[in-house]
Coordinates of C-alpha atoms and ligand atoms in Angstrom, one line a residue:
Chain A
M26 CA -54.7 71.5 50.6
S27 CA -51.0 73.1 50.2
F28 CA -47.7 73.3 52.4
I29 CA -47.3 75.1 54.5
Q30 CA -43.7 76.2 54.8
P31 CA -42.5 75.6 58.3
R32 CA -39.8 78.2 59.4
Y33 CA -37.3 76.0 61.9
A34 CA -36.0 78.2 64.9
A35 CA -32.3 79.0 64.5
A36 CA -29.2 77.7 67.0
A37 CA -27.5 80.2 69.2
P38 CA -23.2 78.6 69.3
R39 CA -22.9 77.2 72.3
A40 CA -19.2 77.7 72.7
A41 CA -17.1 78.9 71.2
E42 CA -15.1 75.8 69.6
E43 CA -16.4 72.9 69.5
A44 CA -16.0 70.3 68.4
A45 CA -18.3 67.0 66.5
P46 CA -17.2 63.6 64.6
I47 CA -19.1 64.0 61.6
V48 CA -20.3 67.9 60.1
I49 CA -23.0 68.1 57.6
V50 CA -22.9 71.2 55.4
G51 CA -25.6 71.7 54.0
G52 CA -29.8 70.9 54.9
G53 CA -30.6 70.7 51.5
L54 CA -32.5 66.6 50.2
V55 CA -29.1 65.1 50.1
G56 CA -27.5 66.6 53.2
L57 CA -31.0 65.4 55.7
T58 CA -30.9 62.0 53.8
A59 CA -27.1 61.6 54.5
A60 CA -27.7 62.7 58.0
L61 CA -30.8 60.1 58.3
D62 CA -29.0 57.3 56.6
L63 CA -26.0 58.0 59.6
A64 CA -28.0 57.9 62.2
Q65 CA -29.9 54.8 61.3
H66 CA -25.7 53.3 61.3
G67 CA -25.5 54.8 65.1
L68 CA -24.0 57.4 63.7
R69 CA -24.3 61.3 65.3
S70 CA -24.0 64.2 63.0
V71 CA -24.2 68.3 62.9
V72 CA -26.0 68.8 60.3
L73 CA -25.6 73.4 59.4
D74 CA -28.1 74.9 57.2
D75 CA -27.4 78.6 55.8
D76 CA -30.9 79.1 55.3
D77 CA -34.0 78.2 58.0
T78 CA -36.4 76.1 56.0
V79 CA -36.2 73.3 53.6
S80 CA -36.7 73.7 50.0
V81 CA -38.3 77.3 49.0
G82 CA -40.4 77.6 44.9
S83 CA -40.3 74.9 42.8
R84 CA -37.0 72.3 42.5
A85 CA -37.0 68.4 42.5
I86 CA -40.5 66.1 41.6
C87 CA -39.2 63.4 40.1
F88 CA -38.2 60.5 42.0
A89 CA -37.2 58.1 40.6
K90 CA -38.0 54.5 42.0
R91 CA -34.6 53.5 43.4
T92 CA -34.6 56.7 45.5
L93 CA -37.8 55.1 47.2
E94 CA -36.0 52.3 47.8
I95 CA -33.7 54.2 49.5
Y96 CA -36.2 56.3 51.3
G97 CA -37.5 52.6 52.0
R98 CA -34.8 51.8 54.2
L99 CA -35.3 54.7 55.4
G100 CA -38.4 54.6 56.9
L101 CA -39.5 57.1 54.8
G102 CA -41.0 54.9 51.7
A103 CA -44.9 55.2 53.2
R104 CA -45.3 58.4 52.7
F105 CA -43.4 58.9 49.3
L106 CA -46.3 56.3 48.0
E107 CA -49.0 57.7 49.9
K108 CA -48.6 61.3 49.0
G109 CA -46.8 61.5 45.8
I110 CA -48.4 61.0 42.7
T111 CA -47.1 58.0 40.9
W112 CA -46.4 57.4 37.2
N113 CA -44.5 54.7 35.1
Q114 CA -45.6 56.2 31.7
G115 CA -43.7 59.0 29.2
R116 CA -45.6 59.9 26.4
V117 CA -43.9 62.6 24.1
F118 CA -46.2 65.1 20.6
H119 CA -44.4 66.8 18.0
R120 CA -46.7 69.6 17.1
D121 CA -50.5 68.2 17.2
R122 CA -49.9 64.2 17.5
E123 CA -48.0 61.0 20.0
A124 CA -44.3 60.8 18.1
Y125 CA -43.1 58.6 21.1
S126 CA -44.6 56.5 24.3
F127 CA -42.8 54.4 26.8
N128 CA -43.4 52.7 30.1
L129 CA -40.5 52.4 32.8
L130 CA -41.7 49.9 35.2
P131 CA -43.1 47.7 32.2
E132 CA -42.9 44.7 34.9
E133 CA -44.9 43.8 38.4
G134 CA -44.3 42.9 41.2
H135 CA -42.2 46.0 42.8
E136 CA -43.8 47.8 46.3
Y137 CA -42.4 50.9 44.7
P138 CA -43.1 53.1 40.7
A139 CA -40.9 53.7 39.1
F140 CA -41.8 57.5 39.7
V141 CA -43.6 59.4 42.4
N142 CA -43.9 63.1 41.7
L143 CA -43.6 65.1 44.8
Q144 CA -42.6 68.5 45.5
Q145 CA -39.3 68.6 46.9
Y146 CA -40.5 70.4 49.9
Y147 CA -42.3 67.7 51.4
A148 CA -38.8 65.2 51.0
E149 CA -37.1 67.9 53.4
A150 CA -39.8 68.1 55.8
W151 CA -40.2 64.4 55.7
L152 CA -36.3 64.5 56.6
V153 CA -36.6 66.8 59.2
D154 CA -38.7 65.6 60.7
A155 CA -37.1 61.8 61.2
C156 CA -33.5 62.8 61.7
A157 CA -35.4 64.8 64.8
A158 CA -36.9 61.7 65.8
T159 CA -34.0 59.0 65.9
G160 CA -32.1 61.7 68.3
L161 CA -28.7 61.5 66.7
V162 CA -28.8 64.4 64.5
D163 CA -27.8 68.3 65.7
L164 CA -30.1 69.5 62.5
R165 CA -28.2 73.4 63.3
W166 CA -30.4 75.9 61.0
R167 CA -29.1 79.4 60.4
N168 CA -26.0 78.4 60.2
A169 CA -24.0 79.1 57.7
V170 CA -20.2 78.7 57.1
T171 CA -17.7 80.9 56.0
A172 CA -14.5 79.1 56.2
I173 CA -13.1 76.2 56.5
D174 CA -9.2 74.9 57.2
G175 CA -8.4 71.9 57.2
T176 CA -11.5 70.4 58.9
R177 CA -11.8 73.5 61.1
L178 CA -14.9 75.1 60.3
S179 CA -15.9 78.9 60.8
I180 CA -19.8 78.9 61.9
N181 CA -21.7 82.4 61.8
T182 CA -25.3 82.4 63.2
P183 CA -27.5 85.1 63.8
A184 CA -26.4 85.2 67.8
G185 CA -22.8 85.1 66.7
D186 CA -19.9 83.0 66.0
Y187 CA -17.8 79.9 66.2
T188 CA -16.0 77.6 65.5
L189 CA -16.8 73.9 64.7
H190 CA -13.4 71.3 64.6
A191 CA -14.8 68.1 62.4
D192 CA -13.6 64.8 61.7
W193 CA -15.0 64.2 58.4
I194 CA -17.0 66.5 56.1
L195 CA -19.8 66.3 54.0
A196 CA -19.9 68.9 51.8
C197 CA -23.7 68.6 50.6
D198 CA -24.2 72.6 49.8
G199 CA -25.3 72.4 46.9
A200 CA -24.3 73.7 43.1
R201 CA -23.1 77.0 44.4
S202 CA -21.2 74.5 47.0
F203 CA -19.5 77.1 49.1
I204 CA -16.7 74.7 50.8
R205 CA -15.5 73.7 47.2
R206 CA -15.0 77.3 45.8
A207 CA -13.1 77.5 49.4
L208 CA -11.0 75.0 48.5
H209 CA -10.7 76.7 45.4
L210 CA -11.8 72.8 43.4
P211 CA -13.1 73.2 39.8
F212 CA -16.2 72.6 38.7
E213 CA -16.1 72.1 35.0
G214 CA -18.3 71.2 32.2
Q215 CA -21.1 72.5 29.8
V216 CA -24.0 75.5 29.8
F217 CA -27.0 74.8 27.7
R218 CA -27.6 78.6 26.1
D219 CA -31.5 77.9 26.6
R220 CA -33.4 79.1 28.9
F221 CA -36.0 77.3 30.3
L222 CA -39.4 79.3 32.2
I223 CA -40.7 76.9 34.8
A224 CA -43.6 77.2 36.1
D225 CA -46.2 75.8 38.7
V226 CA -49.9 75.7 38.2
R227 CA -52.9 75.3 40.5
M228 CA -55.7 74.3 39.0
Q229 CA -57.9 71.0 39.3
A230 CA -57.4 68.9 35.3
P231 CA -57.6 65.8 33.1
F232 CA -54.7 65.4 32.1
P233 CA -53.3 61.7 32.6
T234 CA -50.8 61.2 35.9
E235 CA -47.6 60.9 32.9
R236 CA -45.0 62.6 31.5
W237 CA -45.7 65.1 28.7
F238 CA -43.8 66.8 26.1
W239 CA -43.9 68.3 23.3
F240 CA -41.8 69.1 20.7
D241 CA -43.2 72.5 19.0
P242 CA -46.4 72.5 20.3
P243 CA -49.6 74.8 18.4
F244 CA -49.7 76.7 21.6
H245 CA -45.9 77.0 22.1
P246 CA -44.5 76.5 18.8
G247 CA -40.8 76.2 17.8
Q248 CA -39.4 75.4 21.5
S249 CA -41.0 72.4 23.8
V250 CA -43.2 72.1 26.9
L251 CA -42.9 69.6 29.9
L252 CA -46.4 69.0 31.6
H253 CA -45.9 67.2 35.5
K254 CA -48.6 66.3 37.7
Q255 CA -47.7 67.2 41.2
P256 CA -49.6 66.3 44.7
D257 CA -51.8 69.3 45.8
D258 CA -54.0 69.7 42.8
V259 CA -50.7 71.7 41.1
W260 CA -49.3 71.3 38.2
R261 CA -45.1 71.8 37.0
I262 CA -45.1 73.3 33.3
D263 CA -42.2 74.2 32.3
F264 CA -41.6 76.3 28.4
Q265 CA -38.3 75.8 26.9
L266 CA -37.8 80.0 26.1
G267 CA -34.7 79.7 23.1
W268 CA -31.1 81.9 25.0
D269 CA -32.6 85.5 23.2
A270 CA -35.4 85.2 26.1
D271 CA -35.2 87.9 28.4
P272 CA -35.5 86.1 31.9
E273 CA -36.8 89.3 33.6
A274 CA -39.8 89.8 31.3
E275 CA -39.8 86.2 30.9
K276 CA -41.5 86.4 34.9
D277 CA -44.0 88.8 34.8
P278 CA -46.9 87.3 36.1
A279 CA -49.3 88.1 32.6
R280 CA -46.7 87.0 30.2
V281 CA -46.0 83.5 32.2
R282 CA -50.4 83.6 32.6
A283 CA -50.5 84.1 29.1
R284 CA -48.1 81.0 27.8
V285 CA -49.8 79.1 30.8
A286 CA -53.7 79.6 29.3
A287 CA -52.5 79.0 25.5
M288 CA -51.8 75.5 27.1
L289 CA -54.3 75.1 28.8
G290 CA -57.4 76.7 26.3
D291 CA -60.3 77.9 29.2
T292 CA -59.6 75.5 32.0
P293 CA -58.9 78.1 35.1
F294 CA -55.5 78.3 36.8
E295 CA -53.6 79.8 39.7
L296 CA -50.0 80.5 39.4
D297 CA -47.9 79.2 42.4
W298 CA -44.2 79.5 41.7
V299 CA -42.1 81.2 38.6
S300 CA -38.8 80.8 37.8
I301 CA -36.5 81.0 34.8
Y302 CA -33.9 78.1 34.6
T303 CA -30.8 78.2 32.0
F304 CA -29.6 74.4 33.0
R305 CA -25.7 72.8 33.0
C306 CA -23.3 70.0 33.2
R307 CA -20.7 69.8 34.9
R308 CA -18.8 67.6 38.1
M309 CA -16.3 67.9 40.6
E310 CA -13.2 65.6 39.0
S311 CA -12.8 63.9 42.5
F312 CA -15.7 63.9 44.8
R313 CA -13.4 63.4 47.7
H314 CA -11.0 65.7 49.4
G315 CA -9.4 63.8 52.4
R316 CA -11.4 63.9 54.8
V317 CA -14.0 66.4 53.0
F318 CA -16.5 64.1 50.7
F319 CA -18.7 66.2 48.1
L320 CA -22.5 65.1 47.6
G321 CA -25.3 65.6 45.1
D322 CA -25.2 69.2 43.2
A323 CA -21.6 70.2 45.6
A324 CA -20.4 67.5 43.1
H325 CA -21.9 67.4 40.1
Q326 CA -25.0 69.1 38.4
V327 CA -27.3 68.5 35.2
S328 CA -30.0 69.6 33.4
P329 CA -32.7 68.7 34.4
F330 CA -34.0 66.3 31.6
G331 CA -34.1 63.1 33.2
A332 CA -34.3 64.1 36.9
R333 CA -30.6 63.3 37.8
G334 CA -30.0 66.0 40.6
G335 CA -32.0 65.3 43.2
N336 CA -32.0 61.0 42.4
G337 CA -28.3 61.2 42.3
G338 CA -27.6 63.0 45.1
V339 CA -29.5 60.8 47.3
Q340 CA -27.8 56.9 46.1
D341 CA -24.0 59.0 47.1
A342 CA -25.7 59.3 50.2
D343 CA -27.1 56.1 49.8
N344 CA -23.1 55.2 49.2
L345 CA -20.8 57.1 51.4
C346 CA -22.8 56.7 54.6
W347 CA -22.7 53.1 55.3
K348 CA -18.7 52.7 54.5
L349 CA -18.5 56.0 56.9
A350 CA -19.9 53.5 59.4
A351 CA -17.8 50.6 58.2
V352 CA -14.7 52.9 58.6
L353 CA -15.6 54.5 61.7
R354 CA -16.4 51.3 63.7
G355 CA -13.5 49.7 62.6
Q356 CA -14.9 47.1 60.9
A357 CA -13.9 48.9 58.1
P358 CA -10.2 50.4 56.5
E359 CA -10.3 54.3 56.0
S360 CA -9.2 53.5 52.2
L361 CA -12.9 52.2 51.8
L362 CA -13.8 55.7 51.4
D363 CA -11.7 56.3 48.2
S364 CA -14.3 53.7 47.1
Y365 CA -16.4 56.6 47.3
D366 CA -15.3 58.3 44.3
A367 CA -14.9 55.4 42.6
E368 CA -17.9 54.5 42.4
R369 CA -19.9 57.7 42.3
I370 CA -17.7 59.5 39.4
P371 CA -18.4 56.9 36.6
A372 CA -21.9 57.0 38.4
A373 CA -22.5 60.4 38.0
D374 CA -20.7 61.3 34.4
E375 CA -24.1 58.6 33.8
N376 CA -25.7 61.0 34.5
I377 CA -24.0 63.7 32.8
L378 CA -23.9 61.8 29.6
N379 CA -27.6 61.3 29.8
S380 CA -28.7 64.6 30.8
T381 CA -26.7 66.0 28.0
R382 CA -27.3 64.0 25.7
S383 CA -31.4 64.7 26.0
T384 CA -30.8 68.6 26.5
D385 CA -28.7 68.1 23.2
F386 CA -31.6 66.8 21.7
I387 CA -34.5 70.3 23.3
T388 CA -32.0 72.3 23.0
P389 CA -30.1 71.9 19.3
K390 CA -26.6 73.1 18.5
N391 CA -26.4 74.1 15.1
D392 CA -29.0 73.8 12.1
A393 CA -27.5 70.5 11.0
A394 CA -28.3 69.6 14.7
R395 CA -32.3 70.9 14.0
A396 CA -31.7 69.3 10.9
Y397 CA -32.1 65.9 12.3
R398 CA -33.5 66.6 15.4
D399 CA -37.1 67.6 13.2
A400 CA -36.1 64.5 11.1
V401 CA -36.4 62.3 13.6
L402 CA -39.6 63.8 14.8
E403 CA -41.5 64.2 11.7
L404 CA -40.6 60.1 10.9
S405 CA -41.0 59.3 14.6
A406 CA -44.7 59.3 13.3
Q407 CA -44.6 56.8 10.4
H408 CA -41.5 55.1 11.3
E409 CA -40.5 52.6 14.4
F410 CA -37.3 53.3 14.4
A411 CA -36.9 56.5 14.5
R412 CA -38.9 56.7 17.8
P413 CA -36.2 55.2 20.4
L414 CA -34.0 58.5 18.7
V415 CA -36.2 61.3 19.9
N416 CA -34.6 62.1 23.5
S417 CA -37.2 63.9 25.7
G418 CA -35.3 63.2 28.6
R419 CA -34.4 59.7 29.7
L420 CA -35.1 59.3 32.9
S421 CA -32.8 58.2 35.9
R422 CA -32.3 54.8 36.5
P423 CA -29.3 53.1 38.9
Y424 CA -26.7 52.9 38.1
N425 CA -25.1 49.3 38.0
G426 CA -21.3 49.3 38.0
Y427 CA -20.7 48.3 41.4
G428 CA -23.1 46.0 41.2
T429 CA -26.9 45.4 40.8
P430 CA -29.2 47.2 43.1
A431 CA -31.3 44.7 45.2
P432 CA -34.2 44.1 43.1
D433 CA -37.5 43.9 44.9
A434 CA -39.8 40.6 45.0
P435 CA -43.4 40.2 46.1
V436 CA -43.2 37.6 49.3
L437 CA -45.3 36.3 51.7
R438 CA -44.2 36.9 55.5
D439 CA -45.6 34.5 58.1
G440 CA -48.4 34.0 55.0
A441 CA -49.4 38.0 55.0
P442 CA -48.0 39.9 51.7
D443 CA -45.1 41.9 51.9
W444 CA -41.8 42.8 49.9
L445 CA -38.5 41.2 49.9
L446 CA -36.5 44.2 49.8
R447 CA -37.7 45.1 53.3
H448 CA -36.0 42.7 54.6
L449 CA -33.4 43.2 53.4
G450 CA -32.1 45.6 56.5
R451 CA -29.4 48.6 56.9
D452 CA -26.2 45.6 57.0
F453 CA -24.3 43.5 54.9
C454 CA -26.7 40.0 54.6
V455 CA -27.3 37.0 52.8
L456 CA -30.1 35.8 50.5
S457 CA -29.9 32.4 49.7
R458 CA -32.4 30.1 48.9
G459 CA -32.9 27.1 50.6
D460 CA -30.7 26.4 54.1
A461 CA -27.4 29.3 53.6
A462 CA -24.1 28.1 56.0
A463 CA -23.8 29.5 58.6
T464 CA -21.7 32.8 58.8
M465 CA -21.5 36.2 61.3
L466 CA -23.6 37.4 58.6
R467 CA -27.5 37.7 59.1
T468 CA -29.4 36.2 56.4
V469 CA -32.5 36.2 55.1
T470 CA -33.7 32.4 54.0
L471 CA -36.2 32.5 50.7
G472 CA -38.2 29.6 51.8
S473 CA -38.2 29.9 55.7
D474 CA -37.4 33.6 56.6
V475 CA -40.2 35.1 53.0
E476 CA -42.3 32.5 51.0
D477 CA -40.6 32.9 47.5
H478 CA -44.8 32.3 46.6
S479 CA -45.0 33.7 43.5
G480 CA -40.6 32.8 42.4
L481 CA -39.6 36.2 41.6
A482 CA -37.7 36.9 44.2
A483 CA -35.4 33.2 42.9
A484 CA -36.1 34.6 39.5
R485 CA -34.7 37.9 39.7
Y486 CA -31.9 36.9 41.4
D487 CA -31.0 33.5 39.2
L488 CA -31.0 31.6 42.7
A489 CA -30.6 27.7 42.5
P490 CA -31.7 26.1 44.9
G491 CA -28.9 26.4 47.3
Q492 CA -27.4 29.5 45.9
A493 CA -26.8 32.7 47.6
V494 CA -26.1 36.3 46.9
L495 CA -24.0 38.6 49.4
I496 CA -26.1 41.8 50.1
R497 CA -24.3 45.4 51.1
P498 CA -25.7 48.1 53.4
D499 CA -27.3 50.1 50.3
Q500 CA -28.8 46.9 49.2
H501 CA -26.4 46.7 46.2
I502 CA -25.4 43.1 45.0
A503 CA -21.3 42.7 46.7
A504 CA -21.6 38.4 45.3
R505 CA -22.7 35.8 43.9
F506 CA -22.7 32.1 45.4
R507 CA -23.2 29.3 43.7
A508 CA -23.2 27.0 46.6
T509 CA -23.2 28.3 50.1
D510 CA -20.4 27.5 51.7
A511 CA -19.3 29.4 54.6
A512 CA -15.5 30.3 53.4
A513 CA -16.6 31.4 50.6
I514 CA -18.9 34.4 52.1
R515 CA -17.1 36.2 54.7
A516 CA -13.9 36.0 52.0
A517 CA -16.4 38.6 50.1
H518 CA -18.1 40.0 53.2
T519 CA -14.2 40.9 53.4
Q520 CA -13.4 41.6 49.6
A521 CA -16.6 44.5 50.2
L522 CA -15.1 46.6 52.6
A523 CA -11.1 46.6 51.8
P524 CA -11.9 46.7 48.2
Chain B
M30 CA -33.7 48.8 15.0
I31 CA -30.2 50.9 16.0
P32 CA -28.8 48.9 18.7
D33 CA -27.6 52.3 20.7
P34 CA -29.6 54.7 19.4
D35 CA -28.7 57.3 22.0
A36 CA -24.4 56.4 21.3
F37 CA -25.2 56.9 17.3
Y38 CA -27.2 59.7 17.7
A39 CA -24.3 61.6 19.4
A40 CA -21.7 60.5 16.9
L41 CA -23.7 62.8 14.6
M42 CA -24.1 65.3 16.5
D43 CA -20.3 64.8 17.2
A44 CA -19.5 64.4 14.2
H45 CA -21.1 68.1 13.0
R46 CA -20.2 70.3 15.7
D47 CA -18.3 73.3 15.1
L48 CA -19.1 72.5 11.1
S49 CA -19.2 75.0 8.7
P50 CA -22.8 74.9 6.7
E51 CA -21.1 73.6 3.4
D52 CA -19.1 71.2 5.9
S53 CA -22.0 69.7 7.1
R54 CA -23.8 69.5 4.0
K55 CA -20.9 67.6 2.4
L56 CA -21.1 65.5 5.3
D57 CA -24.2 64.2 5.3
T58 CA -23.8 63.7 1.6
K59 CA -20.8 61.2 1.6
L60 CA -22.8 59.7 5.1
V61 CA -26.4 59.1 2.2
L62 CA -23.9 58.3 0.0
I63 CA -21.7 55.7 2.0
L64 CA -24.5 53.6 3.6
A65 CA -26.5 53.2 0.1
N66 CA -23.4 51.9 -1.2
H67 CA -23.4 49.7 2.1
I68 CA -27.2 48.7 1.4
G69 CA -26.8 48.4 -2.2
D70 CA -30.7 46.9 -3.2
M71 CA -32.4 49.8 -5.9
R72 CA -35.2 48.1 -4.4
V73 CA -35.0 49.3 -0.5
L74 CA -33.2 53.1 -1.8
L75 CA -35.6 54.1 -4.1
D76 CA -37.9 53.4 -1.0
A77 CA -36.0 55.1 1.7
I78 CA -35.8 57.8 -1.1
A79 CA -39.8 57.9 -1.1
L80 CA -39.9 57.9 2.1
A81 CA -37.2 61.0 3.0
K82 CA -39.3 63.1 0.3
P83 CA -41.2 66.3 2.2
A84 CA -45.4 65.8 1.8
P85 CA -46.2 67.3 -1.1
R86 CA -47.8 70.5 -0.5
A87 CA -51.2 70.7 -0.1
Ligands
FAD612 C1 -36.4 73.1 38.1 C2 -35.4 72.2 38.3 C3 -35.8 70.6 38.4 C4 -35.1 69.5 38.9 N1 -35.8 68.2 39.0 C5 -35.6 67.0 39.8 C6 -36.5 66.2 39.4 O1 -37.6 66.0 39.1 N2 -35.8 65.1 40.0 C7 -34.2 65.4 41.0 O2 -33.6 64.4 41.3 N3 -33.4 65.9 41.1 C8 -34.7 67.5 40.2 N4 -33.3 68.5 40.1 C9 -32.4 69.2 40.5 C10 -32.4 68.9 41.9 O3 -33.6 69.9 42.4 C11 -30.9 68.5 43.4 O4 -30.9 68.2 42.7 C12 -31.2 68.8 44.5 O5 -31.9 69.7 45.1 C13 -29.6 69.0 45.1 O6 -29.9 68.6 46.3 P1 -28.5 68.6 48.1 O7 -29.3 68.9 48.9 O8 -27.2 68.7 46.8 O9 -28.5 70.3 47.4 P2 -29.4 71.6 47.6 O10 -30.7 70.6 47.1 O11 -29.2 72.8 46.8 O12 -29.1 71.9 49.4 C14 -27.9 73.0 49.8 C15 -27.8 72.8 51.2 O13 -27.3 73.7 51.5 C16 -27.1 75.3 52.1 N5 -25.7 75.5 52.3 C17 -25.6 76.2 51.2 N6 -24.3 77.1 51.3 C18 -24.1 76.3 52.9 C19 -23.1 77.1 53.6 N7 -22.2 78.3 53.3 N8 -23.5 77.1 55.2 C20 -24.4 76.3 55.9 N9 -25.8 76.0 55.1 C21 -25.4 76.0 53.0 C22 -28.7 75.5 51.5 O14 -29.5 76.7 51.7 C23 -29.2 74.0 50.7 O15 -30.1 74.1 52.1 C24 -34.9 69.6 39.8 C25 -33.6 70.8 40.2 C26 -34.3 72.7 39.4 C27 -33.8 73.5 39.1

């Protein structure tokens, strides 16, 4: 089986001038996620995308646990689990031996694994369908934003131009963001002087479903290689080429085939997709500019070692959408929206820091860095202490700076196995162990609403009998209560809406 | 075990950034001497030297 690239019909202008409360510029991974999240909060949005299809070719493949939990909340989690390739284990090789291995989810009792590998186009195609099914997302293909003045957008379509007046704009238009450039907002950071060949290869191969990374392997001496399995018998292979490589010559299919053949020996394969990248890490100074918010690659960009790009962007949407919904419903002051910036900038910085360190290890900047890198790799064979220094990517983890993401746990619901996160809902909720004082908020009680038969829920939330936590709509723990006193819970809820 | 291996490694790389090969080498040499003084145990130091030496060529 393989993916059939959908072609969506272009949307023609309905009027020369139109208005919409929320306009999302860019129907990529992050824009579509935001539209679906807003729809689940009952908010309509218009999504403008300059193209007529989902992500073309090979881009994001590794979807992290936190992202899967978000898609679980949005109703798509089962599809990721069913179609995606589940993995928890990574292995790092140096020359012809294993240097280091790591398990990203060493404990049981979570609905979602550390990672699922899935081509970005599947995720986007499912998001398009899910958005359409809500009846609240007006997705307009081949609608390119060509100018912005305040919150007035000029839009070009194959059937002519029009103007759209927005109250709020979510700029999700990717790393080359038109909106960011049109507003003359800086996007600073560093470029890594290296080139990578990304090849997607179709084959039947016996490699396990793990992340394999080689430094200086015999089949690609002096450089690194990364291998990942994707659905449909497609494998992702990243070959490091060095800064001096000629990107055009390296794309020659015969040349790529020779590289892959050197790695795979006799295994027959077909080339599915080839591209060459130079990676960078950078971000905007601020993600909120009045009524314009920047999300995903438009706001921050990372090198892919660590899979922090798409995963970080999905968490931006997760963070912003409930806040916008609370403000538009009049439940929170507009200042709540500033917390998007305050919360997601440190998260972006953590992603940039980790991606930068990994890329610095993979692409040493000078002779000293190369000598240390090689020394660490050589020592790692014999010496345990050197292994944690080996850095082939520190894989995406949720940011913990604005409350820990609510951990999952196995529970019983009416005697049947179920998962705790499925019961937290889309609004603020109180999770209590034993009866909680009545508040206006929805309460999930361990012991009556769901049975904590394994005790893992109480342990992971550190809840003694009679204690409770307040959980935000993005399923982060906002506050903990030693006793479930209604006044304290109400105060914490008010505080979370007006930080 | 080094508590935050990535931060340690990054600090080391930062120290070397923009140094000439000679200065880089001097930095490493001083670092070894400072750490050796810190360890202060001849047996441990001799072990470390033996471990760090390149394997004899076959
Ligand atoms: C080789 C590679 C591997 C990667 N691997 C991973 C991984 O394993 N895991 C991970 O999480 N991330 C990974 N990433 C990063 C991930 O692909 C991006 O972070 C993600 O696509 C960002 O989504 P986005 O919606 O912000 O931007 P995009 O996906 O770039 O979407 C932007 C959208 O905006 C539209 N647009 C642009 N300009 C306009 C305009 N003027 N008007 C209207 N529409 C416009 C575009 O058509 C596009 O649909 C990888 C990236 C690369 C290149």
